[in-house]
Short mmCIF file of C-alpha atoms and ligand atoms in Angstrom, two decimals:
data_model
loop_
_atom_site.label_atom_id
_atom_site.label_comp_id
_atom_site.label_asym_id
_atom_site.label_seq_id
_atom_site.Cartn_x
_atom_site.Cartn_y
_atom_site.Cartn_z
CA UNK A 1 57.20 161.93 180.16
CA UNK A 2 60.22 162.28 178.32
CA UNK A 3 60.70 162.94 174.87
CA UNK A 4 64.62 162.11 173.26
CA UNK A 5 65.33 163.04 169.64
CA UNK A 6 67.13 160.99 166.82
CA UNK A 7 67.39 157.63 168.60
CA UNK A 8 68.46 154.38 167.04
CA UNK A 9 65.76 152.21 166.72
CA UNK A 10 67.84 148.97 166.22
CA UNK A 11 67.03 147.46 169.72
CA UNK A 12 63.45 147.99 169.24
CA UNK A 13 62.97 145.70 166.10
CA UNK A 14 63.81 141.92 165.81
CA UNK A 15 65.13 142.68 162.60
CA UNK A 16 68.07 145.00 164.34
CA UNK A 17 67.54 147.42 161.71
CA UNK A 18 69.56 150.56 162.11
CA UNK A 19 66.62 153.15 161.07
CA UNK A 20 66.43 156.12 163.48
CA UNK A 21 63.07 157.88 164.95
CA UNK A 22 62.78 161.76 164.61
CA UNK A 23 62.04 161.57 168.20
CA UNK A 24 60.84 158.47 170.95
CA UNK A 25 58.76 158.31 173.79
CA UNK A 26 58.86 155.36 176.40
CA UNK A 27 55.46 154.89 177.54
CA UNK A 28 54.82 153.39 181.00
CA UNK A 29 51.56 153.96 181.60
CA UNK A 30 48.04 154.43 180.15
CA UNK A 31 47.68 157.91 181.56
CA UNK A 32 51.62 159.02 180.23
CA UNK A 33 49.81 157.82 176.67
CA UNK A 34 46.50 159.36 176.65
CA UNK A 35 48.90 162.51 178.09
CA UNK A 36 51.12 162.17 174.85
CA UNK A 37 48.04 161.55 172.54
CA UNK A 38 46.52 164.63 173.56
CA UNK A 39 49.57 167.11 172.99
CA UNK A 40 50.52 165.22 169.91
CA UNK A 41 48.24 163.41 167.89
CA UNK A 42 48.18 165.83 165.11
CA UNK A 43 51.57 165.50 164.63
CA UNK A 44 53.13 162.44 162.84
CA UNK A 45 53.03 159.29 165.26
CA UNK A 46 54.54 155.67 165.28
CA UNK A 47 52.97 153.01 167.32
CA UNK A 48 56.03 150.60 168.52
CA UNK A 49 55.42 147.62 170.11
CA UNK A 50 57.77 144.22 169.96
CA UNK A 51 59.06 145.79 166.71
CA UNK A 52 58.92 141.84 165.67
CA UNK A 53 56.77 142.25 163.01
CA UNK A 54 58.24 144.87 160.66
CA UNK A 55 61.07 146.14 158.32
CA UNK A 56 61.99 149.12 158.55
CA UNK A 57 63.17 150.55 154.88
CA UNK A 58 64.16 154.16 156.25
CA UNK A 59 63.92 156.60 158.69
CA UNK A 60 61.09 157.60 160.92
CA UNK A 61 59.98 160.76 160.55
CA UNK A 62 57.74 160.88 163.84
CA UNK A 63 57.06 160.43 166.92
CA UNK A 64 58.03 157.12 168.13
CA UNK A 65 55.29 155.60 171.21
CA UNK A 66 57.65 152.38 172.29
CA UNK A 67 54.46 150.56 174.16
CA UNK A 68 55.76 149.67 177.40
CA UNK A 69 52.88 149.26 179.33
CA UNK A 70 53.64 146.20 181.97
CA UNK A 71 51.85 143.77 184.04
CA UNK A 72 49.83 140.31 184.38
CA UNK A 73 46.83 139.67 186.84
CA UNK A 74 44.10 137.26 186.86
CA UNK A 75 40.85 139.41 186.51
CA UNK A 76 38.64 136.47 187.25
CA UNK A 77 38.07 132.62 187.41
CA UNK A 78 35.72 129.64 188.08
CA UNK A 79 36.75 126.24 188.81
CA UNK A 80 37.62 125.10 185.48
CA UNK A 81 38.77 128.77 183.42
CA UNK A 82 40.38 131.48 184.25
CA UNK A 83 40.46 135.41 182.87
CA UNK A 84 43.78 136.83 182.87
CA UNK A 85 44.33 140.53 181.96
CA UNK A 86 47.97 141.33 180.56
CA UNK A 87 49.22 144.91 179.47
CA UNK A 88 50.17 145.82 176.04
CA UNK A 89 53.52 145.59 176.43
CA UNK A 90 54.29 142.36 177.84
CA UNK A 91 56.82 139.94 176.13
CA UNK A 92 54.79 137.16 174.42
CA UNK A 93 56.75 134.25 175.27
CA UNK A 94 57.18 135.58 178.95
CA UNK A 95 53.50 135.61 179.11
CA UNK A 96 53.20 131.87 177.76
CA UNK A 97 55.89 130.82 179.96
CA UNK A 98 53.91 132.62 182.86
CA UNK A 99 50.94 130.63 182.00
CA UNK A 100 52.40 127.64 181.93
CA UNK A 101 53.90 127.81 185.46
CA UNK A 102 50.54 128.21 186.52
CA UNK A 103 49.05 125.23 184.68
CA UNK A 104 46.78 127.95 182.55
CA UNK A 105 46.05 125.91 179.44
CA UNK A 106 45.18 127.11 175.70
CA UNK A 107 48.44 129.14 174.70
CA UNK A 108 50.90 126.49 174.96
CA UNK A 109 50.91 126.46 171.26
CA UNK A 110 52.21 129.91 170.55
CA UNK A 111 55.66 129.40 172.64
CA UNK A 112 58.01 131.08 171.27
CA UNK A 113 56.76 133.64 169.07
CA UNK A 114 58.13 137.23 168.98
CA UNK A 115 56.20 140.38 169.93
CA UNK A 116 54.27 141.83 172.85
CA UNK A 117 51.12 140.95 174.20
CA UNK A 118 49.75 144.33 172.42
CA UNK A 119 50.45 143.79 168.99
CA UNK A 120 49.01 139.76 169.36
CA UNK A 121 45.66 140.75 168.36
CA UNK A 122 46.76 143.13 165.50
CA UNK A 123 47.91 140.34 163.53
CA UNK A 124 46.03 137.20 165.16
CA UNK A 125 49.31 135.71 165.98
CA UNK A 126 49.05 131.65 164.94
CA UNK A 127 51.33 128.53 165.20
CA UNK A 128 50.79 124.32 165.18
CA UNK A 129 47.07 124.91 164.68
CA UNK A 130 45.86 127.39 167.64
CA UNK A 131 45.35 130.98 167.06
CA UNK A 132 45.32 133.96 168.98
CA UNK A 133 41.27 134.36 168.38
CA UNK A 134 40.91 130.68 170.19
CA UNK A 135 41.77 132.15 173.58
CA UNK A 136 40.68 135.98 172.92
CA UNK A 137 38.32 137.05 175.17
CA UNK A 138 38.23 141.09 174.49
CA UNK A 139 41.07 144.58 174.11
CA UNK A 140 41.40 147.61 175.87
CA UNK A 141 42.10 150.18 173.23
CA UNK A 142 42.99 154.24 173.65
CA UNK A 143 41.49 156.18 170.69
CA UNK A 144 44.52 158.04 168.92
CA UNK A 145 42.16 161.15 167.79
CA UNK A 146 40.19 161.77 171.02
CA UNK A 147 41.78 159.60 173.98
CA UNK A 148 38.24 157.82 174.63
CA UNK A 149 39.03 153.88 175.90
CA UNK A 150 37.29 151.31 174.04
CA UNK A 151 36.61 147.45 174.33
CA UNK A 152 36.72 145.43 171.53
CA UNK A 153 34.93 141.87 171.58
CA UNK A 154 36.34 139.08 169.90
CA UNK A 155 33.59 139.71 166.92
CA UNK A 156 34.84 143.37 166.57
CA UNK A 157 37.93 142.24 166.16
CA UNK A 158 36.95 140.75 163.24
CA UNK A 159 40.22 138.36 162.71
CA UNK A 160 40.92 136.00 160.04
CA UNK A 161 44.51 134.43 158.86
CA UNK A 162 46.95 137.05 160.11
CA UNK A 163 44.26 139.83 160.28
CA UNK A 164 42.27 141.96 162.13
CA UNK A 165 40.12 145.08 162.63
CA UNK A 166 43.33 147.00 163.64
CA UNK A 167 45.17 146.45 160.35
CA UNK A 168 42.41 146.86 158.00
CA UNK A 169 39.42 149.40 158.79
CA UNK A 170 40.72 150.82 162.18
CA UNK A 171 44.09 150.63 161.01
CA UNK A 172 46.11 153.64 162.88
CA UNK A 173 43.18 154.50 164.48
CA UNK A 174 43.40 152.67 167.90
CA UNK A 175 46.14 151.79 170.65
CA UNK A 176 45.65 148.35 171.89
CA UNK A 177 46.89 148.92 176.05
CA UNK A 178 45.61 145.52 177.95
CA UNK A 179 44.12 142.00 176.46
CA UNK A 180 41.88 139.85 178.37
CA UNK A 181 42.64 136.19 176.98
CA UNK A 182 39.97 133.09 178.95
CA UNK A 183 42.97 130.25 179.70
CA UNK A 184 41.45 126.86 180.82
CA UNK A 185 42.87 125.88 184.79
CA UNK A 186 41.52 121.92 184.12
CA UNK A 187 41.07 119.47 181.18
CA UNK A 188 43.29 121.18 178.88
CA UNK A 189 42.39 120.92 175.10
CA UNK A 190 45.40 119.87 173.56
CA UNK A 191 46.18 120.42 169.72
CA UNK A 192 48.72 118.19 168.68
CA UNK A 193 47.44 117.37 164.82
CA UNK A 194 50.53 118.80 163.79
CA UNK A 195 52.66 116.31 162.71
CA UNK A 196 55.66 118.23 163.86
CA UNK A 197 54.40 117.73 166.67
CA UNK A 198 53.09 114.59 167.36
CA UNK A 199 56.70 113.69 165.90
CA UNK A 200 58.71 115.72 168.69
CA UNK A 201 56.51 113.68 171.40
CA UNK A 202 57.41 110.37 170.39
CA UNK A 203 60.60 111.28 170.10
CA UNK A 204 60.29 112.34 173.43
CA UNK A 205 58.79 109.22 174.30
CA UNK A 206 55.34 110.83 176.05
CA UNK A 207 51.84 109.12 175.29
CA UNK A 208 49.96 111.68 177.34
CA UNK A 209 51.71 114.69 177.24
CA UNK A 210 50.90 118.31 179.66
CA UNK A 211 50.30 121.67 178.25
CA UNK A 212 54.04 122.19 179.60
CA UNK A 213 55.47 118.92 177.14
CA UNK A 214 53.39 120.60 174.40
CA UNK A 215 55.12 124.00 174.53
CA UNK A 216 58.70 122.15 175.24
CA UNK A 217 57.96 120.21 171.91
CA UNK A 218 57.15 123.34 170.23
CA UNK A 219 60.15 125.20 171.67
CA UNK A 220 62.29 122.59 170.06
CA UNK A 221 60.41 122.65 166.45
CA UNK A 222 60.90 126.69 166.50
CA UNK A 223 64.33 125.87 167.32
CA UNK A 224 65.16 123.61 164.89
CA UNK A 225 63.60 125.91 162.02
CA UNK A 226 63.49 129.38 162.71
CA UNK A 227 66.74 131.47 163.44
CA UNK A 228 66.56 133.52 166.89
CA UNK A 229 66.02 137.27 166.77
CA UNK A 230 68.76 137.86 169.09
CA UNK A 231 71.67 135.96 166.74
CA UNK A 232 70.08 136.60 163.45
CA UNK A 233 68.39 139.34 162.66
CA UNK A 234 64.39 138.34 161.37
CA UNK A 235 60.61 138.71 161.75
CA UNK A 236 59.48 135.33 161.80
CA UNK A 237 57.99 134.32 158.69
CA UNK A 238 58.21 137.45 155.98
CA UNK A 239 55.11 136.30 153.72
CA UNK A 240 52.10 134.99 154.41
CA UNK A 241 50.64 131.47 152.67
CA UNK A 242 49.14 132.31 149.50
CA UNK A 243 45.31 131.02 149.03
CA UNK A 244 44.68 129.91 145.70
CA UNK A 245 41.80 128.18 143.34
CA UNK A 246 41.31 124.58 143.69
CA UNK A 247 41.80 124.69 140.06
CA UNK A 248 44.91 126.14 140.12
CA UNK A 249 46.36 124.04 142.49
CA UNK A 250 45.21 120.80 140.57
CA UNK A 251 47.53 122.83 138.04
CA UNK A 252 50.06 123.22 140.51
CA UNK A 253 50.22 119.76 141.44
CA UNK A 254 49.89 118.49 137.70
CA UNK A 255 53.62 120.19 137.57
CA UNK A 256 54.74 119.60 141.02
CA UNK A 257 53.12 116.05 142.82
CA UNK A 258 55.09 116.93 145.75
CA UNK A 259 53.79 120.62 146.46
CA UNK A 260 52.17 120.54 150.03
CA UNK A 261 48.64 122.08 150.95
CA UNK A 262 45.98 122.70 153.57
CA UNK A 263 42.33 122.97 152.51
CA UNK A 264 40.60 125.99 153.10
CA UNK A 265 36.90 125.25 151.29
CA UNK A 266 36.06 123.22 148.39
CA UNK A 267 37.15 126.37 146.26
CA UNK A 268 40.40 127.35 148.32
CA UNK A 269 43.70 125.86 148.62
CA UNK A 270 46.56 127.65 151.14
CA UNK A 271 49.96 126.56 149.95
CA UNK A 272 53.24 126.97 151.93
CA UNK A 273 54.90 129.73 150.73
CA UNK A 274 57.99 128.63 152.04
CA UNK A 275 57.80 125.54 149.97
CA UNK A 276 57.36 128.29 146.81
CA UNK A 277 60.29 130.01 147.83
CA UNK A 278 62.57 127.08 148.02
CA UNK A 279 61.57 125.78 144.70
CA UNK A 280 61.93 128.73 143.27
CA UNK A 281 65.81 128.36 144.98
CA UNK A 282 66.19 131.21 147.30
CA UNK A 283 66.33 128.72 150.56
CA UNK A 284 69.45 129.61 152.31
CA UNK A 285 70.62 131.76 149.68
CA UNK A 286 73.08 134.85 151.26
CA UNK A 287 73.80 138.37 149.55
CA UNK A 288 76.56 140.27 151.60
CA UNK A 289 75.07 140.94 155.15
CA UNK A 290 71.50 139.93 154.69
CA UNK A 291 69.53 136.62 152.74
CA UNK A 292 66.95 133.94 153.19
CA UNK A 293 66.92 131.13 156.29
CA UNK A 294 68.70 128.00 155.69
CA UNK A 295 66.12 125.88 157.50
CA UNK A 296 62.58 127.82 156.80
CA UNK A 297 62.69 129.88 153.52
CA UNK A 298 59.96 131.90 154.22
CA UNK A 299 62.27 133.70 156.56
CA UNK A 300 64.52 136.77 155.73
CA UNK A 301 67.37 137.45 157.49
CA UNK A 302 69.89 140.23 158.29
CA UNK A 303 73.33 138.56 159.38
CA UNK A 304 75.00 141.58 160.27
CA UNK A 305 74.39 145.57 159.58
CA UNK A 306 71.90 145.26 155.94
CA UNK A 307 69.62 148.00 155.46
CA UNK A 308 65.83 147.31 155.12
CA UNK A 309 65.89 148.86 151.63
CA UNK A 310 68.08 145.98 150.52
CA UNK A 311 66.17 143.19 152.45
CA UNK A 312 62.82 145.15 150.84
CA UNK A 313 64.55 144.16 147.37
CA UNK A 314 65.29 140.90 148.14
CA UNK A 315 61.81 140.20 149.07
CA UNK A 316 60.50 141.91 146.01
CA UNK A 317 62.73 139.70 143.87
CA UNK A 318 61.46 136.74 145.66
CA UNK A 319 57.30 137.81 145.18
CA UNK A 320 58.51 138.85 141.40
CA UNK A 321 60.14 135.33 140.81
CA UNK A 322 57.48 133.07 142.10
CA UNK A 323 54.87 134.45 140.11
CA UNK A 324 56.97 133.89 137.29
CA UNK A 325 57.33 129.95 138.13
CA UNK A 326 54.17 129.52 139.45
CA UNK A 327 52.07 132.44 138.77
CA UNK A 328 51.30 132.88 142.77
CA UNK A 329 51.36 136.14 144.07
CA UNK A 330 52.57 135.97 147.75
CA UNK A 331 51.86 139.28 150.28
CA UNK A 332 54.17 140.58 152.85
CA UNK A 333 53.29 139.45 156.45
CA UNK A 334 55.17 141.72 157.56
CA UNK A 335 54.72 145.33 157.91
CA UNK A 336 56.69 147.62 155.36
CA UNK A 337 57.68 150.78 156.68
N1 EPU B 401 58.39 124.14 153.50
C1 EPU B 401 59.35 123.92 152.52
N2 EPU B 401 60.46 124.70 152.54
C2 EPU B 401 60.68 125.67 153.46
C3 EPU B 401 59.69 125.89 154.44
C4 EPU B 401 58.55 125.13 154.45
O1 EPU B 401 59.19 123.06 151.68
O2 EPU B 401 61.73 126.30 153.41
C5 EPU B 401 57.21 123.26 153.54
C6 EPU B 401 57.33 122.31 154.74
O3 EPU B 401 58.01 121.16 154.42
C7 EPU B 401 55.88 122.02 155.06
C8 EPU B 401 55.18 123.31 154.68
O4 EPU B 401 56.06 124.01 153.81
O5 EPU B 401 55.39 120.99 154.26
C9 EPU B 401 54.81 124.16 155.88
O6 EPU B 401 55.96 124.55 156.60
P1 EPU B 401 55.92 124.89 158.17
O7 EPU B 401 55.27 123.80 158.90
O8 EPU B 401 57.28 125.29 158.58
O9 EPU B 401 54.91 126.10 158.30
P2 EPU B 401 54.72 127.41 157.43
O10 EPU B 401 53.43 127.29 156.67
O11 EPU B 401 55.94 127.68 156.65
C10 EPU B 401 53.29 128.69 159.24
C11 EPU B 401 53.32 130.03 159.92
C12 EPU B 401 54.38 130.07 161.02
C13 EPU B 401 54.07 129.00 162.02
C14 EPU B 401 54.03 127.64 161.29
C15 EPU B 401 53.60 126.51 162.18
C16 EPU B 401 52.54 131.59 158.23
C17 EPU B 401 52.92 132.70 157.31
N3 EPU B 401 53.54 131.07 158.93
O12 EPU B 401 54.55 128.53 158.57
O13 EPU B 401 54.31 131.34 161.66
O14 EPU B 401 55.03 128.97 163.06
O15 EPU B 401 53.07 127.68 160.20
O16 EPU B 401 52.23 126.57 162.44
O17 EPU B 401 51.36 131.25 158.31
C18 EPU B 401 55.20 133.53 161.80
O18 EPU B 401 54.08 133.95 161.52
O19 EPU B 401 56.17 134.34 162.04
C19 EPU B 401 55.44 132.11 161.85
C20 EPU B 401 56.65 131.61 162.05
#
C-alpha cells in the first residue's frame, strides 16, 4: 500500500477540477482497504470513485481512497437470467458494453453514463426510463468504523429518484466494493417509451430492434446532448428535476402552456429542470473558462482551468434565479465538496 502526499486530483473527477488531496491511496484490493481502514479511519477520509459525480470547491484535506477495485464474473445463471458480480471500481460504460457483447439484457439503457460500477448504487444511476434498482440484485459493502463486510438487499438500499441508503442514513458510513446486478440472457424487456428513443430507431430504420440497437440509439441521444467528460469538463446533469404540487404546476402551466412534465401521483408533478434553466436564459451561456451546456442546460461545464468555487456560484445563481421566475427550488445532484 502506498500512500503519496499533495496529488492533483484533476484526473480523478469528470469535472477536471484542479483541487489537490492532502494525501491518496490507490486501492486494488479489498484486503489493501480493510488494511487502510484499520490504520486510518479515525483520521479524515475521502471515498473516490469515478469522481463523475462531484465538484470539487477546494482542497481535500484527507485521505484520498481512489476505489480501484477491478473485475467482472458471472456468479450464477439459469437458462433465461444471469447473476453477474462486478467490483467497485469498474468503468460503467465498460461494464454495459461488456454486457452487451454477451447478449446480457436490462442495462442497455444506461450506456453511456459516467462513474464506476461502485458509486451506481449510491445515487441509483437512471436514464430513458430504466434505473439502476430495475437490475439490482444486492452490494458488498466494507464498514468504514470496524472493517465488518456487509450485504445490502435491494430493500436496504432503500433507493428512490437519485437516492439511496448510502447518501442519506448510512451516508459515510459504508464502502460499496462489488455489486451483484440479475441481467436477463433471453427475451429481453426492452424500454423504448422514450420518445428520444423510439425517434433514433426510426431514424435508424429498425422495427424490432436488439438490446445492442437500443444502447447504439442511446449512445447517439447522449451524444447529441450531453458534452463528453474528456473534451468538456462536466458531471452529467448538475440538478436534479424538481417535484412540485399539482397545483402549482396548473400555475406553472397557466404562465407557461409549453412547460414539459412527468406525473409522479395525483399530487406530484416532476418538471425538467433543464427546461427551468433555459427559460430562465442560462442555456449555453459562457463566463470566462467555465458556463452552462449549449445543448442540455441542466449541465455545467468547465471549458478550460475554472475553479469549482466559481462553477459553485454559477450554480447558486442559477437555483437563486429560478425561484425568482418560477418560485421552484431545484437541489444539486451533484455532490458539493
Ligand atoms: N429541456 C429543455 N431545455 C434543456 C434541457 C431539457 O427544454 O436545456 C426539456 C426537454 O426538451 C425535455 C425535458 O426538458 O422536454 C427533459 O429533457 P431530457 O430528456 O434531456 O431529460 P432531463 O430530464 O433533462 C434526465 C436525467 C438524465 C437522463 C435523462 C434521460 C435527471 C436529473 N437527469 O434529464 O440523467 O440522461 O433524463 O432519461 O434526472 C444524469 O443524471 O447525469 C443524466 C444525464
Amino acid at each position: 500500500m502506498t500512500i503519496t502526499n499533495n496529488v492533483s486530483l484533476k484526473s480523478f473527477n469528470t469535472f477536471g477540477i484542479d483541487a489537490k488531496a492532502k494525501s491518496f491511496c490507490d486501492i486494488t484490493s479489498v484486503k489493501t482497504l480493510r488494511n487502510v481502514l484499520r490504520e486510518q479511519y479515525s483520521n479524515p477520509l475521502f471515498i473516490l470513485g469515478g469522481g463523475s459525480n462531484m465538484l470539487l470547491t477546494k482542497d481535500i484535506d484527507a485521505l484520498v481512497l481512489h476505489i480501484n477495485l477491478k473485475g467482472i464474473e458471472v456468479v450464477d445463471e439459469t437458462e433465461s437470467t444471469v447473476i453477474v458480480k462486478a467490483m467497485a471500481g469498474e468503468n460503467w460504460h465498460q461494464f454495459v458494453l461488456w454486457s452487451l457483447e454477451h447478449n446480457y439484457g436490462g442495462i442497455e439503457n444506461l450506456s453511456l453514463i459516467p462513474g464506476n460500477i461502485g458509486t451506481a448504487p449510491i445515487q441509483n444511476i437512471g436514464a430513458y426510463g430504466v434505473e439502476l434498482k430495475d437490475i439490482f440484485l444486492n452490494c458488498e459493502a466494507i464498514n468504514v468504523k470496524d472493517q465488518s463486510i456487509r450485504t445490502f438487499t435491494k430493500a436496504d438500499c432503500n433507493f428512490g429518484y437519485r437516492e439511496s441508503v448510502f447518501k442519506q442514513k448510512l451516508k459515510g458510513e459504508y464502502i460499496i466494493t462489488s455489486v451483484n446486478l440479475q441481467l436477463t440472457k433471453s427475451n429481453h424487456k426492452l424500454h423504448m417509451d422514450y420518445g428520444a428513443i423510439k425517434n433514433e430507431l426510426i431514424i435508424s430504420k429498425i422495427d424490432t430492434p436488439t438490446i445492442q440497437d437500443i444502447s447504439k440509439a442511446v449512445i447517439s441521444i447522449r451524444q447529441s446532448k450531453l458534452p463528453d467528460p474528456k473534451e468538456i469538463g462536466n458531471s452529467g446533469s448538475f440538478f436534479k428535476n424538481p417535484i412540485i404540487s399539482a397545483d402549482q404546476f396548473i400555475q406553472l402551466q397557466e404562465n407557461f402552456p409549453d412547460v414539459p412534465s412527468y406525473k409522479v401521483s395525483e399530487q406530484e408533478i416532476k418538471v425538467p429542470a433543464g427546461w427551468l434553466i433555459e427559460k430562465a436564459g442560462f442555456k449555453g451561456k459562457r463566463f470566462k473558462n467555465y458556463g452552462v451546456h449549449n445543448k442540455q442546460a441542466l449541465v455545467l461545464v468547465n471549458y478550460d482551468d475554472a475553479s469549482g468555487s466559481a462553477i459553485f456560484e454559477l450554480a447558486k445563481l442559477i437555483q437563486k434565479t429560478v425561484k425568482r421566475l418560477f418560485n421552484i427550488s431545484i437541489e444539486t445532484e451533484v455532490n458539493i465538496i
